[in-house]
Coordinates of C-alpha atoms in Angstrom, one line a residue:
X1 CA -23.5 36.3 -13.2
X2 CA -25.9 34.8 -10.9
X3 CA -27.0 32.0 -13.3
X4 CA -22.8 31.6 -13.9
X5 CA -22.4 31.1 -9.8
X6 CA -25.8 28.2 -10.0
X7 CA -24.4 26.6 -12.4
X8 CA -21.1 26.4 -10.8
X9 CA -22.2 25.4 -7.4
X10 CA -24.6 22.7 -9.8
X11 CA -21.5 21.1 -11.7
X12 CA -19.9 21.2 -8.6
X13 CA -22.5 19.0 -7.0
X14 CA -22.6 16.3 -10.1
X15 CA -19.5 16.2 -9.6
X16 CA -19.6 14.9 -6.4
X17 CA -22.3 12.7 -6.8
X18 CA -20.8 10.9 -9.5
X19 CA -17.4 10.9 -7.8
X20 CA -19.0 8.7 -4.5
X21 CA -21.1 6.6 -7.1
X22 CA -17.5 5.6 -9.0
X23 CA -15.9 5.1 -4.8
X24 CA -18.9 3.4 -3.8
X25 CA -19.5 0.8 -6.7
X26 CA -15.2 0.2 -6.7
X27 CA -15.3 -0.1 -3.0
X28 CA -18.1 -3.0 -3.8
X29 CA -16.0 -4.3 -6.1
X30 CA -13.1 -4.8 -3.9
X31 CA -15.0 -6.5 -1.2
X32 CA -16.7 -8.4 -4.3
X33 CA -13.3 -9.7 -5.6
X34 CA -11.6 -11.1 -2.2
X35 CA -8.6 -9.5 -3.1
X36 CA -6.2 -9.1 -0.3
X37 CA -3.7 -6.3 -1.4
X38 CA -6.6 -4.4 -3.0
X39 CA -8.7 -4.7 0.9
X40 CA -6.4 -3.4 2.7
X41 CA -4.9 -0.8 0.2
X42 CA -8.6 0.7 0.6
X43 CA -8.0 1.3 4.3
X44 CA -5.0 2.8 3.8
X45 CA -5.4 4.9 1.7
X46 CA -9.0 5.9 3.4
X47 CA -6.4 6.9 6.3
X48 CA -3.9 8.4 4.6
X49 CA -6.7 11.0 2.7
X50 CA -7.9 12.1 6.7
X51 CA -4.3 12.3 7.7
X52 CA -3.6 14.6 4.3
X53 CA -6.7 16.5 4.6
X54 CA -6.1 16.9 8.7
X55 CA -2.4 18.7 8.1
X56 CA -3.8 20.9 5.5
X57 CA -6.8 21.9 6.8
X58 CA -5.6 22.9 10.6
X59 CA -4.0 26.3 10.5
X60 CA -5.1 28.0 13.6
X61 CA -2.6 29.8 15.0
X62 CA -3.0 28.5 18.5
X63 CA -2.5 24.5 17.3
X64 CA 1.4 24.3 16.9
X65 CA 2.6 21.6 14.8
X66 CA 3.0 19.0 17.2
X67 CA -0.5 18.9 18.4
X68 CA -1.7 19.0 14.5
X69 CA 0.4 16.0 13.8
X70 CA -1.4 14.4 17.0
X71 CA -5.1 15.2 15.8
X72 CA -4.1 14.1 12.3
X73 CA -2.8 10.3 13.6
X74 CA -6.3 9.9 16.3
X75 CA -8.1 11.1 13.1
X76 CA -6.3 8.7 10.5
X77 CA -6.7 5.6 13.2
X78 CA -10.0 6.2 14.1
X79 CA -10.8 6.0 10.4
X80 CA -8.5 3.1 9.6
X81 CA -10.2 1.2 12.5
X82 CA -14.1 2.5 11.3
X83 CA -13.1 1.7 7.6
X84 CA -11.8 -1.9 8.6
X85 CA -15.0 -2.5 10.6
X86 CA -17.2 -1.8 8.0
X87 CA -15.1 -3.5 5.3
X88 CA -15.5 -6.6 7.4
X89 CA -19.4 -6.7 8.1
X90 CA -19.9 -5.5 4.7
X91 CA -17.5 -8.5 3.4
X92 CA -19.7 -11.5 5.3
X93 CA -23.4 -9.9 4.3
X94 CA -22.0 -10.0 0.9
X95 CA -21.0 -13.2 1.2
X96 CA -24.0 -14.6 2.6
X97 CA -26.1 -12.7 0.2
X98 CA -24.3 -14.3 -2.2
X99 CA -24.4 -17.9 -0.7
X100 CA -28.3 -17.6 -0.2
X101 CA -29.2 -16.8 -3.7
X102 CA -26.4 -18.9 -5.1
X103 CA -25.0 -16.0 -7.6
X104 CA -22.4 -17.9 -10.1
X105 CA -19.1 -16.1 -9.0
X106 CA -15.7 -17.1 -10.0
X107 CA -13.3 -18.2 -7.6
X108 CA -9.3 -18.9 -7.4
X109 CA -8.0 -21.5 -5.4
X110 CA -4.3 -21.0 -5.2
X111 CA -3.9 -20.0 -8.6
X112 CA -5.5 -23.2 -9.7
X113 CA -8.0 -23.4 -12.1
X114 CA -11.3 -20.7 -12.4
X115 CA -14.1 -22.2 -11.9
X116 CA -17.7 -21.3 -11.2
X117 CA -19.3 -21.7 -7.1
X118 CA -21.5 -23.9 -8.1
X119 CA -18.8 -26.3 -9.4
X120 CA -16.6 -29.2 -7.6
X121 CA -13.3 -27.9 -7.1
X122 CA -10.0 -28.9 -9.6
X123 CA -7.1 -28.6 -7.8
X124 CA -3.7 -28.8 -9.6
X125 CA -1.3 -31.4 -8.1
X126 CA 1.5 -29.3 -5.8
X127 CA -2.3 -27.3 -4.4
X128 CA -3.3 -28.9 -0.9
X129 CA -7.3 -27.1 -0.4
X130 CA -6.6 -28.3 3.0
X131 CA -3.8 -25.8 3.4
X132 CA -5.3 -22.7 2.1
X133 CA -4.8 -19.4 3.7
X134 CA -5.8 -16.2 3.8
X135 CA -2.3 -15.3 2.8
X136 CA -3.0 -16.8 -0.8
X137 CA 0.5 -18.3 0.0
X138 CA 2.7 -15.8 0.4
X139 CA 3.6 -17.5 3.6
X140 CA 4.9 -20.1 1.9
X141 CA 6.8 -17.7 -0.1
X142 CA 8.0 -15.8 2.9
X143 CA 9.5 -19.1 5.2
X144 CA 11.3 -19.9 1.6
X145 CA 12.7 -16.1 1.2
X146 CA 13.8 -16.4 4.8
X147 CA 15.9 -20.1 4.6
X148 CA 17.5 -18.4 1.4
X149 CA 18.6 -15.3 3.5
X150 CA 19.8 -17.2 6.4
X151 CA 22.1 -18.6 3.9
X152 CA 23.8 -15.8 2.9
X153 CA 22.7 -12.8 5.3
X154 CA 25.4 -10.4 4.4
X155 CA 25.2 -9.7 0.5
X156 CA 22.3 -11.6 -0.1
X157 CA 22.5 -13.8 -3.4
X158 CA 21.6 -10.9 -6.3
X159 CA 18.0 -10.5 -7.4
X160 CA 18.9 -13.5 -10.3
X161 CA 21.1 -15.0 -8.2
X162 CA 18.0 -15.4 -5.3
X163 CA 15.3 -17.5 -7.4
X164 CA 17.2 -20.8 -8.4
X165 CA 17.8 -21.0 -4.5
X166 CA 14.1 -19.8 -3.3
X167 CA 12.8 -22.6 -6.2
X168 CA 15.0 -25.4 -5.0
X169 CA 13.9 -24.4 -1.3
X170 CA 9.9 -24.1 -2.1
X171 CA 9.3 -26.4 -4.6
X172 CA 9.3 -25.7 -9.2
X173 CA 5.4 -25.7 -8.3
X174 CA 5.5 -22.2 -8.2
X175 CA 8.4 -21.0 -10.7
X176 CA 6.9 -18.1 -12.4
X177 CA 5.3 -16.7 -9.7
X178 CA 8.9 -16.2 -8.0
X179 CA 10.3 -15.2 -11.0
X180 CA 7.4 -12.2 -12.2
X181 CA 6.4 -12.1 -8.7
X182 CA 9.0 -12.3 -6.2
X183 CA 8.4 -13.2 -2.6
X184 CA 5.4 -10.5 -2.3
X185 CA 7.4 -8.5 0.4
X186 CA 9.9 -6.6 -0.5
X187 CA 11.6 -5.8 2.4
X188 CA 12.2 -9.8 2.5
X189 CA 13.1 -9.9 -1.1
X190 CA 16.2 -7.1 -0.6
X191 CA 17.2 -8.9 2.2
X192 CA 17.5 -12.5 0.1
X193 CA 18.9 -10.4 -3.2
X194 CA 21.3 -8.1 -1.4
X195 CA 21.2 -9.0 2.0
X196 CA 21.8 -7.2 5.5
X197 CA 23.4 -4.3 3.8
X198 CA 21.3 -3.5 0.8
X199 CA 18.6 -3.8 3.3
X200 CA 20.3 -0.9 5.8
X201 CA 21.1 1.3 3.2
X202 CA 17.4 1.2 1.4
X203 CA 15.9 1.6 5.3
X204 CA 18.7 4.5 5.4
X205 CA 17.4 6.2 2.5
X206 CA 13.8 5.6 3.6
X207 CA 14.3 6.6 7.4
X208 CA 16.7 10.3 6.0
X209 CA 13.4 11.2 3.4
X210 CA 11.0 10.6 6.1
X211 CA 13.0 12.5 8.8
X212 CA 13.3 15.4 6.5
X213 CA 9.6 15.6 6.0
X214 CA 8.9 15.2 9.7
X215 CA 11.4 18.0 10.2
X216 CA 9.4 20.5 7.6
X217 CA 6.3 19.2 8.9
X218 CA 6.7 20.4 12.7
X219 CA 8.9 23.4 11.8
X220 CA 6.0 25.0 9.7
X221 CA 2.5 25.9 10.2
X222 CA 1.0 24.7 7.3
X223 CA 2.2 22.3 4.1
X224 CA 1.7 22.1 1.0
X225 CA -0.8 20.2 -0.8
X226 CA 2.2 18.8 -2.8
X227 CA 4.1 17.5 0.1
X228 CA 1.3 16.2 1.8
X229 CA 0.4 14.2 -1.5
X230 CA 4.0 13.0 -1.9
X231 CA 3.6 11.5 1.7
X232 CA 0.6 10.1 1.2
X233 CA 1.8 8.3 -2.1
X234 CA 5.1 6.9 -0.9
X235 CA 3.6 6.1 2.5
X236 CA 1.0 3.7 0.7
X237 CA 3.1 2.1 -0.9
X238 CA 5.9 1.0 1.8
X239 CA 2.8 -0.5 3.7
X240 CA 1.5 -2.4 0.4
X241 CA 5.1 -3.7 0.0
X242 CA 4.3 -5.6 3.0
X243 CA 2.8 -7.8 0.5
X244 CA 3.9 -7.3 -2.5
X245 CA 7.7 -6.8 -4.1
X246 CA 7.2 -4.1 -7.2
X247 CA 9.5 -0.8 -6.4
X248 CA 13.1 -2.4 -6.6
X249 CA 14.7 -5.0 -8.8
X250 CA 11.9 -4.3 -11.7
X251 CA 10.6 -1.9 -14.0
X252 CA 7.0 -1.2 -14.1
X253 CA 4.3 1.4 -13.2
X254 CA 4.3 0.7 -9.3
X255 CA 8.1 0.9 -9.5
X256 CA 8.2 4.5 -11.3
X257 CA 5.4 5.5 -9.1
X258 CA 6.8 5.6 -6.2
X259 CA 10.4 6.4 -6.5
X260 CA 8.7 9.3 -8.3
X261 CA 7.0 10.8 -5.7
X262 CA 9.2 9.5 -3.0
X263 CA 12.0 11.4 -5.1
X264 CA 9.2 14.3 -4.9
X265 CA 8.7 14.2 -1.2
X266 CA 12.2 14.5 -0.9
X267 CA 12.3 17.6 -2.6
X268 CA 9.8 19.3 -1.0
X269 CA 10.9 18.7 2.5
X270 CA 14.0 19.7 1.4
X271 CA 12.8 22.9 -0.3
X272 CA 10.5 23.4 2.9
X273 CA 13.2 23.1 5.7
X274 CA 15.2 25.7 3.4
X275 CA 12.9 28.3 3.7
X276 CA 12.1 28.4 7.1
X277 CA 16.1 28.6 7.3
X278 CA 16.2 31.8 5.9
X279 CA 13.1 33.2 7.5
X280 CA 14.6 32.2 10.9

């Protein structure tokens, strides 16, 4: 039984080390790959796990649920800020590590051609290099998505309807990028494809779920892991829509995702605010 328990508590620690080897080399390769939505999706989600683990953890009797919640958002924005900070400093010794040693990487201008550091760049013909910014864009994107809405503010144009007009305003430079891509924010793209009112009633739905689990989450002393982890999920990925347009007007992984587990977090506020009900 005693050799059962060592080898436990040993499993238990490869386990861990191999778990912050994997988060360790990934978090490398984020800063590594200068990808944006990827950066700051590490932050996030680096507060949303304190935030999670916060509310679970604190069950004292004496720490009502109001003064958890507190603790949990210093926590979660202390680590956001700490995380971001290190991300950064870590980012420029990267790059000058990899400047100094001239280490053949591959870089993406725009979505122009890949080509090696060490090379003269080849720019396509609608890609000024003058006007590249850290947005990759998407600016660009978001100053066509907004003349399209202004258009038509009420109903928007329909998610179809949308692109002809966005790719008249920005330019056929970019055609597919609209049409797989969208306008990589999708609070702007429901507001060109089904304008003012689509938009209220999806910030409705969003504002009702969210409500709900607010409503569990100060009524009870604890929550459960599954709530919390519905949260977290659907959380993530209303900031990563910021930047991005994958959970309406399209099918995919992202898009299942989240509806999933916003459907989930639903339920378990729900459930949650039931129960308390009856006990009260």
């Amino acid at each position: 039984m005693f050799g059962n328990e060592i080898k436990k508590k040993s499993t238990r620690i490869l386990s861990i080390v191999l778990l912050s080897i994997n988060a360790v080399l990934q978090y490398f390769a984020i800063l590594v790959s200068e990808s944006r939505a990827a950066y700051f999706a590490t932050i996030i989600v680096a507060g949303i796990i304190v935030f999670v683990a916060t509310l679970k953890n604190f069950k004292r009797e004496k720490l009502t649920a109001t003064k958890r919640a507190v603790i949990a958002f210093v926590l979660c924005a202390v680590t956001i800020v700490t995380v971001f900070s290190v991300s950064s400093l870590a980012s420029k010794t990267i790059g000058k590590a990899i400047e100094k040693n001239k280490v053949p990487i591959m870089l993406c201008v725009n979505n122009a051609q890949l080509l090696s550091a060490n090379s003269n760049y080849v720019v396509t013909d609608d890609v000024d290099i003058n006007n590249v910014t850290d947005s990759n864009g998407r600016i660009r994107f978001w100053r066509a998505g907004i003349k399209a809405f202004v258009e038509r503010p009420y109903f928007g144009w329909t998610r179809e309807g949308s692109i002809p007009v966005i790719i008249d305003i920005y330019g056929k430079s970019k055609t597919d990028a609209i049409i797989y891509g969208g306008l990589h924010n999708i609070y702007l793209t429901i507001l060109c494809s089904s304008g003012i009112v689509g938009f209220v009633c999806f910030v409705a739905i969003v504002v009702i779920v969210l409500y709900r689990f607010l409503k569990n989450l100060f009524q009870k002393k604890s929550v459960s892991m599954e709530l919390l982890f519905s949260f977290a999920i659907s959380i993530y990925f209303l900031i990563t829509e910021l930047v991005e347009s994958r959970i309406l007007y399209t099918v995919s992984f992202f898009n299942v995702t989240f509806w999933l587990f916003f459907g989930l977090l639903n339920y378990f506020s729900l459930k949650g605010i039931e129960i308390c009900e009856e006990k009260s």
